Coordinates of C-alpha atoms in Angstrom, one line a residue:
Chain M
X1 CA -47.5 89.3 -44.5
X2 CA -45.7 90.7 -42.1
X3 CA -46.6 89.2 -38.6
X4 CA -45.8 89.5 -35.0
X5 CA -47.2 86.7 -32.6
X6 CA -46.5 87.4 -29.1
X7 CA -46.6 84.8 -25.9
X8 CA -49.3 84.5 -24.1
X9 CA -51.1 86.1 -20.8
X10 CA -49.0 85.4 -17.5
X11 CA -50.1 85.6 -14.0
X12 CA -47.0 85.8 -11.8
X13 CA -46.3 86.5 -7.9
X14 CA -44.1 89.8 -6.9
X15 CA -40.6 89.3 -7.1
X16 CA -40.7 86.1 -10.0
X17 CA -39.1 86.6 -13.1
X18 CA -40.9 86.5 -16.2
X19 CA -39.8 86.5 -20.1
X20 CA -42.1 86.8 -22.7
X21 CA -41.8 86.6 -26.4
X22 CA -42.2 88.2 -29.9
X23 CA -41.4 85.9 -33.2
X24 CA -41.5 87.7 -36.5
X25 CA -42.9 85.9 -39.9
X26 CA -43.3 87.1 -43.1
X27 CA -39.9 89.4 -43.5
X28 CA -36.2 89.2 -43.0
X29 CA -36.2 89.3 -39.5
X30 CA -32.6 90.6 -38.6
X31 CA -33.6 93.6 -40.8
X32 CA -35.7 95.5 -38.6
X33 CA -35.8 96.9 -35.2
X34 CA -38.3 95.5 -32.6
X35 CA -39.6 98.3 -30.1
X36 CA -41.6 97.4 -27.1
X37 CA -44.4 99.5 -26.0
X38 CA -46.7 99.0 -22.3
X39 CA -50.3 99.8 -21.5
X40 CA -51.0 99.8 -17.8
X41 CA -54.4 98.9 -17.1
X42 CA -56.8 102.1 -18.7
X43 CA -53.8 104.0 -19.4
X44 CA -51.8 105.4 -22.3
X45 CA -49.0 103.9 -24.0
X46 CA -45.2 104.4 -22.9
X47 CA -42.2 103.4 -25.3
X48 CA -39.9 101.1 -23.5
X49 CA -37.1 100.7 -25.7
X50 CA -36.0 99.0 -28.6
X51 CA -33.7 96.2 -29.9
X52 CA -31.8 95.7 -33.3
X53 CA -32.4 91.7 -34.0
X54 CA -29.4 91.6 -36.2
X55 CA -26.5 92.8 -33.4
X56 CA -28.6 92.9 -30.1
X57 CA -28.0 96.5 -30.2
X58 CA -30.2 98.3 -27.6
X59 CA -31.9 101.9 -26.6
X60 CA -33.7 101.6 -23.4
X61 CA -35.7 104.2 -22.3
X62 CA -34.2 105.1 -18.9
X63 CA -37.5 105.4 -17.3
X64 CA -37.6 101.1 -17.4
X65 CA -33.6 100.5 -17.6
X66 CA -32.3 98.6 -14.9
X67 CA -35.6 96.6 -14.3
X68 CA -36.1 95.0 -17.8
X69 CA -34.0 93.5 -20.2
X70 CA -34.5 92.5 -24.2
X71 CA -32.9 90.0 -25.8
X72 CA -33.1 88.3 -29.6
X73 CA -32.5 85.2 -31.4
X74 CA -31.9 85.4 -34.7
X75 CA -32.3 81.8 -35.2
X76 CA -35.7 81.7 -33.8
X77 CA -36.5 84.8 -35.1
X78 CA -38.0 85.9 -31.7
X79 CA -37.3 88.9 -29.5
X80 CA -38.0 88.7 -25.4
X81 CA -38.4 91.0 -22.5
X82 CA -37.4 89.7 -19.0
X83 CA -38.0 90.5 -15.8
X84 CA -35.8 89.0 -13.1
X85 CA -37.5 90.6 -10.2
X86 CA -41.5 91.4 -11.2
X87 CA -43.5 94.5 -9.0
X88 CA -47.1 94.6 -9.1
X89 CA -46.7 97.7 -10.6
X90 CA -45.6 96.1 -14.1
X91 CA -49.2 94.6 -14.4
X92 CA -49.9 95.9 -17.9
X93 CA -50.4 94.6 -21.5
X94 CA -47.1 94.5 -23.5
X95 CA -46.5 95.0 -27.2
X96 CA -43.6 94.4 -29.2
X97 CA -43.7 96.5 -32.6
X98 CA -41.5 96.2 -35.7
X99 CA -39.6 100.0 -36.9
X100 CA -40.0 100.8 -40.3
X101 CA -36.4 101.3 -41.1
X102 CA -33.3 102.1 -39.0
X103 CA -33.9 106.0 -39.6
X104 CA -37.7 106.2 -39.4
X105 CA -39.1 105.8 -36.4
X106 CA -43.0 104.7 -37.1
X107 CA -44.3 101.4 -35.6
X108 CA -45.8 99.8 -38.9
X109 CA -46.5 96.1 -37.4
X110 CA -47.8 95.3 -33.8
X111 CA -48.2 92.3 -32.2
X112 CA -51.3 91.5 -30.5
X113 CA -49.6 92.3 -26.9
X114 CA -49.3 90.0 -23.7
X115 CA -51.0 90.7 -20.6
X116 CA -49.1 90.6 -17.6
X117 CA -50.3 90.4 -14.4
X118 CA -48.4 90.5 -11.1
X119 CA -50.5 89.8 -8.0
X120 CA -49.7 88.7 -4.3
Chain Y
X1 CA -37.8 113.7 -22.6
X2 CA -40.1 115.5 -25.0
X3 CA -43.0 115.8 -24.2
X4 CA -46.1 115.6 -26.3
X5 CA -49.6 116.8 -25.1
X6 CA -52.8 116.2 -26.7
X7 CA -55.3 119.1 -26.2
X8 CA -58.1 116.9 -25.3
X9 CA -58.3 113.7 -23.2
X10 CA -62.0 112.9 -24.6
X11 CA -63.5 114.4 -27.6
X12 CA -67.7 114.2 -28.1
X13 CA -68.6 113.6 -31.6
X14 CA -70.7 112.5 -34.3
X15 CA -70.9 110.6 -37.4
X16 CA -70.3 112.8 -39.9
X17 CA -68.6 115.2 -37.9
X18 CA -65.1 116.9 -39.1
X19 CA -62.6 116.0 -36.3
X20 CA -59.1 117.7 -35.8
X21 CA -57.0 115.9 -32.8
X22 CA -53.9 118.2 -31.8
X23 CA -50.6 116.9 -30.5
X24 CA -48.1 119.5 -29.1
X25 CA -44.6 119.2 -28.5
X26 CA -42.3 120.6 -26.0
X27 CA -39.6 121.2 -28.3
X28 CA -38.7 121.4 -32.1
X29 CA -39.2 117.9 -33.4
X30 CA -39.5 118.3 -37.3
X31 CA -42.2 116.2 -38.9
X32 CA -40.7 113.0 -37.0
X33 CA -44.1 112.6 -35.3
X34 CA -46.4 109.7 -36.1
X35 CA -50.6 109.0 -35.1
X36 CA -52.0 105.8 -34.2
X37 CA -55.6 104.3 -33.5
X38 CA -56.3 102.1 -30.8
X39 CA -59.4 100.1 -30.2
X40 CA -60.4 98.6 -27.3
X41 CA -58.5 95.3 -26.8
X42 CA -56.7 95.9 -29.8
X43 CA -53.1 96.7 -30.4
X44 CA -52.3 100.2 -32.0
X45 CA -52.6 100.9 -35.4
X46 CA -50.3 103.1 -37.2
X47 CA -52.3 105.9 -39.2
X48 CA -50.3 108.9 -40.4
X49 CA -46.3 108.7 -40.4
X50 CA -43.6 111.7 -40.2
X51 CA -46.6 114.5 -39.9
X52 CA -48.8 113.9 -43.0
X53 CA -47.7 110.6 -44.9
X54 CA -50.9 108.4 -44.9
X55 CA -50.0 104.7 -43.9
X56 CA -51.0 102.4 -46.8
X57 CA -54.6 101.0 -46.3
X58 CA -55.8 103.9 -44.2
X59 CA -58.8 105.4 -45.8
X60 CA -58.4 109.0 -46.8
X61 CA -60.6 111.1 -44.7
X62 CA -57.7 110.4 -42.2
X63 CA -55.1 113.3 -42.7
X64 CA -51.9 114.9 -40.9
X65 CA -50.5 118.5 -40.9
X66 CA -47.8 120.3 -38.9
X67 CA -44.5 120.7 -38.0
X68 CA -41.7 121.8 -35.5
X69 CA -44.0 121.7 -32.5
X70 CA -47.7 121.7 -33.4
X71 CA -49.3 119.1 -35.1
X72 CA -53.4 117.8 -35.9
X73 CA -54.7 114.7 -37.0
X74 CA -57.9 115.3 -38.8
X75 CA -60.9 113.0 -39.7
X76 CA -63.0 114.7 -42.4
X77 CA -65.9 112.6 -41.8
X78 CA -66.3 110.6 -38.9
X79 CA -67.6 107.0 -39.4
X80 CA -68.5 104.9 -36.8
X81 CA -65.7 102.2 -37.3
X82 CA -63.3 105.6 -36.3
X83 CA -64.7 105.6 -32.6
X84 CA -61.4 104.6 -31.0
X85 CA -58.4 106.6 -29.0
X86 CA -55.6 108.2 -30.9
X87 CA -52.4 108.6 -29.7
X88 CA -49.2 111.0 -31.3
X89 CA -45.8 109.9 -30.9
X90 CA -42.8 111.4 -31.4
X91 CA -39.0 110.0 -32.4
X92 CA -36.9 112.8 -32.9
X93 CA -35.1 112.2 -29.9
X94 CA -34.6 109.2 -27.4
X95 CA -36.6 107.8 -25.6
X96 CA -39.5 108.1 -28.1
X97 CA -42.4 109.4 -26.3
X98 CA -46.4 109.2 -26.9
X99 CA -49.0 111.8 -26.1
X100 CA -51.7 110.9 -23.6
X101 CA -54.1 109.8 -26.1
X102 CA -57.7 111.5 -27.5
X103 CA -60.7 108.9 -26.8
X104 CA -63.5 109.9 -29.4
X105 CA -67.1 109.2 -27.6
X106 CA -70.2 109.2 -29.7
X107 CA -72.4 112.4 -28.5

Protein backbone atom coordinates (compact mmCIF):
# COMPACT_ATOMS: atom_id res chain seq x y z
CA UNK A 1 0.00 0.00 0.00
CA UNK A 2 1.33 3.42 -0.97
CA UNK A 3 1.53 5.68 2.03
CA UNK A 4 2.78 9.21 2.65
CA UNK A 5 3.28 9.96 6.33
CA UNK A 6 3.74 13.60 7.28
CA UNK A 7 5.27 15.03 10.42
CA UNK A 8 3.07 16.43 13.16
CA UNK A 9 1.55 19.82 13.76
CA UNK A 10 3.90 22.69 14.57
CA UNK A 11 3.57 26.05 16.31
CA UNK A 12 6.21 28.69 15.71
CA UNK A 13 6.73 32.42 16.12
CA UNK A 14 7.24 34.78 13.21
CA UNK A 15 10.85 34.82 12.06
CA UNK A 16 11.58 31.29 13.24
CA UNK A 17 12.66 28.45 11.00
CA UNK A 18 10.85 25.19 10.42
CA UNK A 19 11.20 21.96 8.45
CA UNK A 20 8.34 19.53 7.95
CA UNK A 21 8.65 16.10 6.42
CA UNK A 22 6.84 13.57 4.25
CA UNK A 23 7.94 9.93 4.30
CA UNK A 24 6.97 7.56 1.52
CA UNK A 25 6.42 3.83 1.84
CA UNK A 26 4.95 0.99 -0.17
CA UNK A 27 6.55 2.01 -3.47
CA UNK A 28 9.92 2.80 -5.06
CA UNK A 29 10.47 6.22 -3.53
CA UNK A 30 12.93 7.60 -6.06
CA UNK A 31 10.63 6.95 -9.01
CA UNK A 32 7.84 9.40 -8.18
CA UNK A 33 7.83 13.17 -7.88
CA UNK A 34 6.42 14.62 -4.67
CA UNK A 35 4.33 17.77 -4.82
CA UNK A 36 3.57 20.19 -1.99
CA UNK A 37 0.16 21.86 -1.68
CA UNK A 38 -0.86 24.62 0.72
CA UNK A 39 -4.30 25.13 2.18
CA UNK A 40 -4.78 28.24 4.27
CA UNK A 41 -7.55 28.11 6.89
CA UNK A 42 -10.95 27.92 5.20
CA UNK A 43 -9.42 28.40 1.76
CA UNK A 44 -8.65 26.41 -1.36
CA UNK A 45 -5.69 24.42 -2.58
CA UNK A 46 -2.49 26.07 -3.84
CA UNK A 47 0.27 24.23 -5.68
CA UNK A 48 3.65 25.14 -4.17
CA UNK A 49 5.90 23.04 -6.34
CA UNK A 50 7.41 19.58 -6.69
CA UNK A 51 10.64 17.66 -6.26
CA UNK A 52 12.09 14.63 -7.99
CA UNK A 53 13.44 12.54 -5.08
CA UNK A 54 15.89 10.80 -7.39
CA UNK A 55 18.01 13.82 -8.31
CA UNK A 56 16.33 16.61 -6.29
CA UNK A 57 15.31 18.47 -9.43
CA UNK A 58 12.73 21.04 -8.34
CA UNK A 59 9.96 23.12 -9.87
CA UNK A 60 8.82 25.92 -7.57
CA UNK A 61 5.68 27.94 -8.01
CA UNK A 62 7.05 31.49 -8.47
CA UNK A 63 4.51 32.66 -5.87
CA UNK A 64 6.44 30.70 -3.23
CA UNK A 65 9.97 30.72 -4.62
CA UNK A 66 12.54 32.38 -2.41
CA UNK A 67 10.52 31.81 0.76
CA UNK A 68 10.54 28.01 0.91
CA UNK A 69 12.94 25.20 0.10
CA UNK A 70 12.33 21.59 -0.88
CA UNK A 71 14.79 18.79 -0.31
CA UNK A 72 14.83 15.00 -0.43
CA UNK A 73 16.71 12.18 1.25
CA UNK A 74 16.56 8.87 -0.61
CA UNK A 75 18.09 6.99 2.32
CA UNK A 76 15.16 7.82 4.58
CA UNK A 77 12.61 7.99 1.72
CA UNK A 78 11.62 11.46 2.85
CA UNK A 79 11.08 14.86 1.35
CA UNK A 80 11.17 18.08 3.29
CA UNK A 81 9.64 21.55 3.16
CA UNK A 82 11.69 24.23 4.89
CA UNK A 83 11.21 27.83 5.88
CA UNK A 84 14.08 29.92 7.24
CA UNK A 85 11.89 32.83 8.38
CA UNK A 86 8.21 32.12 8.97
CA UNK A 87 5.46 34.69 8.60
CA UNK A 88 2.02 34.73 10.14
CA UNK A 89 0.65 34.24 6.62
CA UNK A 90 2.38 30.82 6.48
CA UNK A 91 -0.28 29.52 8.85
CA UNK A 92 -1.86 26.69 6.85
CA UNK A 93 -2.12 22.96 6.37
CA UNK A 94 0.55 21.61 4.06
CA UNK A 95 0.05 18.44 2.08
CA UNK A 96 2.55 16.33 0.24
CA UNK A 97 1.22 14.32 -2.68
CA UNK A 98 2.74 11.74 -5.01
CA UNK A 99 2.54 12.53 -8.70
CA UNK A 100 1.48 9.69 -10.96
CA UNK A 101 4.37 9.89 -13.43
CA UNK A 102 6.77 12.56 -14.64
CA UNK A 103 4.51 13.36 -17.59
CA UNK A 104 1.19 13.00 -15.79
CA UNK A 105 0.56 15.65 -13.19
CA UNK A 106 -2.27 14.09 -11.27
CA UNK A 107 -1.77 13.53 -7.57
CA UNK A 108 -2.73 9.97 -6.75
CA UNK A 109 -1.69 9.68 -3.13
CA UNK A 110 -1.71 12.32 -0.42
CA UNK A 111 -0.26 12.66 3.02
CA UNK A 112 -2.53 13.45 5.92
CA UNK A 113 -1.40 17.06 6.08
CA UNK A 114 0.73 19.04 8.53
CA UNK A 115 -0.83 22.03 10.25
CA UNK A 116 1.63 24.87 10.72
CA UNK A 117 0.59 27.72 12.99
CA UNK A 118 2.70 30.87 13.09
CA UNK A 119 1.72 33.21 15.88
CA UNK A 120 3.34 35.77 18.13
CA UNK B 1 -0.37 31.39 -14.81
CA UNK B 2 -3.38 29.47 -16.11
CA UNK B 3 -6.50 30.47 -14.19
CA UNK B 4 -9.17 27.87 -13.46
CA UNK B 5 -12.61 29.23 -12.68
CA UNK B 6 -15.24 26.96 -11.15
CA UNK B 7 -18.61 28.47 -11.94
CA UNK B 8 -20.03 28.06 -8.45
CA UNK B 9 -18.33 28.39 -5.10
CA UNK B 10 -21.26 26.59 -3.50
CA UNK B 11 -24.10 24.40 -4.74
CA UNK B 12 -27.24 23.52 -2.81
CA UNK B 13 -28.10 19.90 -3.56
CA UNK B 14 -30.34 17.01 -2.51
CA UNK B 15 -29.62 13.30 -2.26
CA UNK B 16 -30.41 11.69 -5.60
CA UNK B 17 -29.76 14.86 -7.63
CA UNK B 18 -27.70 14.87 -10.78
CA UNK B 19 -24.96 17.36 -9.99
CA UNK B 20 -22.67 19.08 -12.46
CA UNK B 21 -19.65 21.14 -11.47
CA UNK B 22 -17.92 23.16 -14.15
CA UNK B 23 -14.36 24.39 -14.50
CA UNK B 24 -13.15 26.83 -17.14
CA UNK B 25 -9.50 27.37 -18.00
CA UNK B 26 -8.10 30.72 -19.08
CA UNK B 27 -6.41 29.05 -22.06
CA UNK B 28 -6.46 25.74 -23.91
CA UNK B 29 -5.15 22.97 -21.65
CA UNK B 30 -6.10 20.02 -23.87
CA UNK B 31 -7.23 17.31 -21.44
CA UNK B 32 -4.67 17.99 -18.71
CA UNK B 33 -7.36 18.51 -16.10
CA UNK B 34 -7.98 16.56 -12.91
CA UNK B 35 -10.73 16.57 -10.28
CA UNK B 36 -10.35 16.08 -6.54
CA UNK B 37 -12.78 15.65 -3.68
CA UNK B 38 -12.01 17.01 -0.22
CA UNK B 39 -14.01 16.36 2.92
CA UNK B 40 -13.58 18.55 6.03
CA UNK B 41 -10.37 17.86 7.89
CA UNK B 42 -9.18 15.37 5.28
CA UNK B 43 -6.67 15.36 2.47
CA UNK B 44 -7.97 15.73 -1.08
CA UNK B 45 -8.71 12.57 -3.03
CA UNK B 46 -8.21 12.12 -6.77
CA UNK B 47 -11.47 11.34 -8.57
CA UNK B 48 -10.86 11.94 -12.27
CA UNK B 49 -7.64 12.42 -14.22
CA UNK B 50 -6.99 13.64 -17.73
CA UNK B 51 -10.48 15.09 -17.86
CA UNK B 52 -12.43 11.85 -18.21
CA UNK B 53 -10.62 8.89 -16.65
CA UNK B 54 -12.01 7.61 -13.39
CA UNK B 55 -9.44 6.82 -10.72
CA UNK B 56 -9.48 3.22 -9.54
CA UNK B 57 -12.01 2.66 -6.78
CA UNK B 58 -14.05 5.79 -7.46
CA UNK B 59 -17.78 5.04 -7.80
CA UNK B 60 -19.12 5.02 -11.34
CA UNK B 61 -21.67 7.74 -10.49
CA UNK B 62 -18.75 10.16 -10.93
CA UNK B 63 -17.69 11.10 -14.45
CA UNK B 64 -15.66 13.81 -16.11
CA UNK B 65 -15.87 15.40 -19.52
CA UNK B 66 -14.49 18.23 -21.58
CA UNK B 67 -11.36 19.37 -23.32
CA UNK B 68 -9.68 22.63 -24.27
CA UNK B 69 -11.06 25.21 -21.86
CA UNK B 70 -14.34 23.80 -20.55
CA UNK B 71 -14.68 20.83 -18.24
CA UNK B 72 -17.44 19.23 -16.20
CA UNK B 73 -17.54 16.85 -13.27
CA UNK B 74 -20.86 15.02 -13.02
CA UNK B 75 -22.32 13.06 -10.13
CA UNK B 76 -25.21 11.10 -11.62
CA UNK B 77 -27.10 10.51 -8.38
CA UNK B 78 -25.76 12.31 -5.34
CA UNK B 79 -25.16 10.18 -2.26
CA UNK B 80 -24.80 11.54 1.29
CA UNK B 81 -21.11 10.66 1.32
CA UNK B 82 -20.54 12.90 -1.71
CA UNK B 83 -21.05 16.06 0.35
CA UNK B 84 -17.62 17.67 0.05
CA UNK B 85 -15.69 20.37 -1.75
CA UNK B 86 -14.54 19.62 -5.30
CA UNK B 87 -11.47 21.11 -6.98
CA UNK B 88 -10.23 21.04 -10.55
CA UNK B 89 -6.49 21.17 -11.25
CA UNK B 90 -4.56 21.73 -14.47
CA UNK B 91 -1.09 20.46 -15.22
CA UNK B 92 -0.67 21.64 -18.80
CA UNK B 93 1.65 24.46 -17.79
CA UNK B 94 3.73 25.18 -14.75
CA UNK B 95 2.85 26.34 -12.21
CA UNK B 96 0.09 23.79 -11.85
CA UNK B 97 -3.05 25.52 -10.60
CA UNK B 98 -6.30 24.61 -8.86
CA UNK B 99 -9.76 26.04 -9.20
CA UNK B 100 -11.18 27.84 -6.18
CA UNK B 101 -13.38 24.88 -5.23
CA UNK B 102 -17.10 24.10 -5.30
CA UNK B 103 -18.69 23.17 -2.00
CA UNK B 104 -21.78 20.99 -2.05
CA UNK B 105 -24.29 21.74 0.70
CA UNK B 106 -27.49 19.89 1.46
CA UNK B 107 -30.71 21.83 0.79
